[in-house]
Coordinates of C-alpha atoms in Angstrom, one line a residue:
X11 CA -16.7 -81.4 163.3
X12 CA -13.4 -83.2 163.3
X13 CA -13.0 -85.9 165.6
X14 CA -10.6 -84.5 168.5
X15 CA -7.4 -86.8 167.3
X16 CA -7.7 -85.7 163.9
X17 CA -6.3 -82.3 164.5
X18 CA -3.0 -83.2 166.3
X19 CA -4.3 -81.0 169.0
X20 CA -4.1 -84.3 171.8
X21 CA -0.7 -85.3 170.0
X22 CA 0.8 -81.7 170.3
X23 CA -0.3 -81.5 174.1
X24 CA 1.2 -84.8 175.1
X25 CA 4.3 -83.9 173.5
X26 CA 4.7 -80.4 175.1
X27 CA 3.7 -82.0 178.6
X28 CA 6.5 -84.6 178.0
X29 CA 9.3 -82.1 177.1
X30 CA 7.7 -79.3 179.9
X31 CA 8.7 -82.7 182.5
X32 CA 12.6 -82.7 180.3
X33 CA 12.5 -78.7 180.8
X34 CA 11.4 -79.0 184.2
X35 CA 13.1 -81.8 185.6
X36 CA 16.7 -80.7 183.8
X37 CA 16.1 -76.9 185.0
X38 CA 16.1 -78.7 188.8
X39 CA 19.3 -80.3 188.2
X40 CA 21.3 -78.0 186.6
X41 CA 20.4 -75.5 189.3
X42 CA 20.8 -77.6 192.7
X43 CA 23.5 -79.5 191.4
X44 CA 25.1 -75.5 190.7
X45 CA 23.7 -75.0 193.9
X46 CA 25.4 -77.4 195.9
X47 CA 29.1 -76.6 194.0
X48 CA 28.6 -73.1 195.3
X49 CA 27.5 -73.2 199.0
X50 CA 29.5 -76.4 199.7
X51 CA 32.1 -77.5 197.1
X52 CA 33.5 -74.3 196.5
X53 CA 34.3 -73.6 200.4
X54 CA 35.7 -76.6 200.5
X55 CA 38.1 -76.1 197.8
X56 CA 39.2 -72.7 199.2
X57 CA 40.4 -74.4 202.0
X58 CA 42.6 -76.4 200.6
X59 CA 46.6 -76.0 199.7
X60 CA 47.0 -75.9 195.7
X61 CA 48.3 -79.0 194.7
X62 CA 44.5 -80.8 197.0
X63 CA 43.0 -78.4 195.0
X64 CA 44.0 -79.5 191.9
X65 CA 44.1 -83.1 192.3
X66 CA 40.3 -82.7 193.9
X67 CA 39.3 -80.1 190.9
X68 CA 40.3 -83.0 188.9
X69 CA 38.7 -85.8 190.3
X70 CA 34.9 -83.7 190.3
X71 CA 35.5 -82.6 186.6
X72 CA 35.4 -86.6 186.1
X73 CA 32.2 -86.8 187.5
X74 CA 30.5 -83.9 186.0
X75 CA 31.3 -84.5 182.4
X76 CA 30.0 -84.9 180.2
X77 CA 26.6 -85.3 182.3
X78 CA 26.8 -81.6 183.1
X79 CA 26.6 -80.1 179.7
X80 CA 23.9 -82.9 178.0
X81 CA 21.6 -81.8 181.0
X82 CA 22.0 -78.2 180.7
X83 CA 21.5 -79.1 176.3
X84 CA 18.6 -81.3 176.8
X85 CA 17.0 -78.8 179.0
X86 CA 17.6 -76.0 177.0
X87 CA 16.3 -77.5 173.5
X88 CA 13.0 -78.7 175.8
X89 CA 12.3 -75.2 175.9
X90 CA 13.2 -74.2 172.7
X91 CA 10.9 -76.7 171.3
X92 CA 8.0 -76.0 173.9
X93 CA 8.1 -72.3 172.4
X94 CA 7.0 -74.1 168.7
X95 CA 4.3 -75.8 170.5
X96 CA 2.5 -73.7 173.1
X97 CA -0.2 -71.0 171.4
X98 CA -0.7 -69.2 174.5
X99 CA 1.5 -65.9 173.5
X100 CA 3.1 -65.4 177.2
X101 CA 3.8 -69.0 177.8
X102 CA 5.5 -68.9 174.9
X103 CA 7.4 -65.8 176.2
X104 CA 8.1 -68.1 179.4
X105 CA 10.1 -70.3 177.0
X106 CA 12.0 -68.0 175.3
X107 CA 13.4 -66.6 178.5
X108 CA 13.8 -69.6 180.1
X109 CA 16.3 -70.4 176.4
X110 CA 17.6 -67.4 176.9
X111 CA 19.0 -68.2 180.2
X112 CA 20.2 -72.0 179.5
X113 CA 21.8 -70.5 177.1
X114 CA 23.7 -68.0 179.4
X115 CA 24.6 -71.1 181.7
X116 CA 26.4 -72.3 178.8
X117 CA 27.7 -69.1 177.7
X118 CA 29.9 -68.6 181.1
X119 CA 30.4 -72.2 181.5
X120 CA 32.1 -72.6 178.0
X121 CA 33.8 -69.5 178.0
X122 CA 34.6 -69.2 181.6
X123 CA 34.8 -71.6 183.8
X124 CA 35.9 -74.8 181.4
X125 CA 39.1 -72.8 180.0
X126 CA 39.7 -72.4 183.9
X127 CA 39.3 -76.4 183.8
X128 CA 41.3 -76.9 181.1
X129 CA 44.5 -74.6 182.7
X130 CA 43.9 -76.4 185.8
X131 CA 44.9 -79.6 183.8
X132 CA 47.9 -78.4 182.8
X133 CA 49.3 -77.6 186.7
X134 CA 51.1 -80.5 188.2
X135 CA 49.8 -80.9 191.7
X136 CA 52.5 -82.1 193.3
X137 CA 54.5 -79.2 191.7
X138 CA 52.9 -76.1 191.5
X139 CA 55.0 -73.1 190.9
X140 CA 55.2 -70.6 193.3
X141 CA 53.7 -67.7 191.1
X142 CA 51.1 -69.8 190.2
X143 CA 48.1 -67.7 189.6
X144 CA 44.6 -69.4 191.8
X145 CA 41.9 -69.8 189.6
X146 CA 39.2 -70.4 192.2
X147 CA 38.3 -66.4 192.4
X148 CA 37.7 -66.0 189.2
X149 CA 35.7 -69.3 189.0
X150 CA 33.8 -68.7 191.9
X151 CA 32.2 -65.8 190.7
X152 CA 32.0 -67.2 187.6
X153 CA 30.1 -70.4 188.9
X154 CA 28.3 -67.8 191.0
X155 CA 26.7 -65.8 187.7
X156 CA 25.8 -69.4 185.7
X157 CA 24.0 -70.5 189.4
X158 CA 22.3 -67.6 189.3
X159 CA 20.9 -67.9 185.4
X160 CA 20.1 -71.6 185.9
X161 CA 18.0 -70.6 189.2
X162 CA 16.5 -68.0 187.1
X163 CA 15.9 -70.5 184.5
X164 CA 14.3 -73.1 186.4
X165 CA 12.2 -70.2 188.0
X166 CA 10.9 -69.3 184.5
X167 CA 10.1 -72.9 183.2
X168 CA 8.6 -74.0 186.1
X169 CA 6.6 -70.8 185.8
X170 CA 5.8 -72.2 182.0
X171 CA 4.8 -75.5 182.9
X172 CA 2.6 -74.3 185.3
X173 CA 0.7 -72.2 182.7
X174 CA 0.6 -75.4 180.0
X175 CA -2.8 -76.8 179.5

């Protein structure tokens, strides 16, 4: 019989239980920071006369990127790779939808709400034109459908990592 570190099997665990923490851990913080934008950033910024918002939209853009969007990466190829390593079929089921969903986070964030960014940019704040059209609807319920996949997501890897050996 094969002594138990011949087989990789120890190796393959430790590396799956390191990337489940990556997976885990980035799932958390893509989700409360999402979280936080949308039940106390975002009512903020309603408040606020166009060329504030703009400025401020500014200033957190600077502080999200490019943080943001190597989290919600990181995360997501944690559980691509955890679906190569787990043999348990459902777990490995876990890790697909939990891909799936990062991927959605990225999906409305890269082709929704960071072209809204990127025209926000373009407005002058202290001279916004009067038919200027507000972004923040749209971008709310943008924000509001990628919050809602990277809860789901962290719901579904923590469900994964639970499962692991």
């Amino acid at each position: 019989m094969p002594d138990a570190t011949e087989d990789g099997e120890p190796m393959r665990e430790t590396i799956a239980q390191a990337l489940a923490v990556v997976a885990v851990g980035g799932s958390g913080i893509v989700a409360g920071v999402f979280f936080a934008v949308a039940v106390s950033v975002l009512p903020t910024l309603y408040t606020m006369p166009a060329g504030s918002y703009i400025t401020l939209h500014r200033k957190l853009g600077q502080g999200y990127h490019p943080s943001m969007p190597l989290i919600v990466n990181s995360t997501m190829f944690a559980d691509i790779a955890l679906i190569f390593l787990v043999e348990e079929p459902a777990t490995r089921w876990l890790f697909v939808l939990a891909s799936v969903l990062a991927l959605g986070v990225q999906g409305v964030s890269h082709l929704g709400n960071v072209p809204i960014n990127k025209r926000v940019l373009r407005v002058d704040p202290d001279a916004v034109p009067d038919d200027w059209d507000d972004p923040r609807p749209q971008w709310r319920r943008l924000h509001q459908l990628r919050t809602a996949l990277a809860l789901a997501a962290l719901t579904v890897t923590a469900a994964g990592v639970v499962v692991l050996p």
